C-alpha angles and dihedrals in degrees: 000000000000092000093049088054091053102037127048122228093263092057094046093046092047092051093049091048091047090057090062095062108017091113100029115152092008107176096208095250130096133245094262090055091049091051096046092046090048091225121187093257092048089054092043093054097037093242090294115134086324102184095036091054090048093050089048094049093050093047096046091046089057092046102039110359138077092293093060116120125205092234093063099036094128092168094062108129094022119128116249091246093052092046092050090049092051090049091051092050091051091047096051093043095053096043088050091062090074104113089212087077096042102104097038091050091045091053089050091049094049090047092053092048091052091048092051092048091050094047092047091050091049092052091049092049091049098046101027125220091335089079095052093184107108134013145170089297118046112252119227106281094232089055091054092047091050092050094047091047090051092048092049092051094046095044094244124142120030137177131097095279092051091048091050090049091051090052092049091047091052089052091049093046090054092052092046090054089058092045092054090070093042091049092050090048093059098031099106094108089057093057126091116289095253094051094040093051093046094054092038090060090049090054091049089052090054093047093050092046089053090047091055091053091047092050090058092053110056095189090063114088114237101259 
């Protein structure tokens, strides 16, 4: 319920759709291997988020490109603006799954959360309990985002501080949308033991298979 208050149906639909192809055509090796082996996709994408760019290109080609088929044209009837927005959400979500950006993006996320908490607390202290945004103890960030989103849609609030907080919340919500896919992508340890162990073994199999390939090619760094 909180997420549906923060994100509109296009965002939610786009994230769900992204989950279906975010790892499509994965070769079972990582980006560092692709770069060191100078594979065709590493060269094509200039060693930048190689696999993520490949997954994105394959998926978007099926959805919008020359491989699209009428029977799966799920965007038929969408406006051009809505379709472009969905495409942008899918693009940013998949590119954000590159672990190379994990810590920088996490720092950015934590910084935005701290800024929102501080701004919400300042508004509450200035306007008293009528604001009901912050407080002595930080409220859950999703709760704050949901409330600010509701106030913006209903025309409540007002004032420069409130407007600035809305802008910061929108910025944070956009980043959170990207992190939802990234969080799901690395969420295996949070699953039940049976599922986590099953997929963990599959990952080990991939890692060892990559190691065997690397060991046969001395110029490739052991990744």
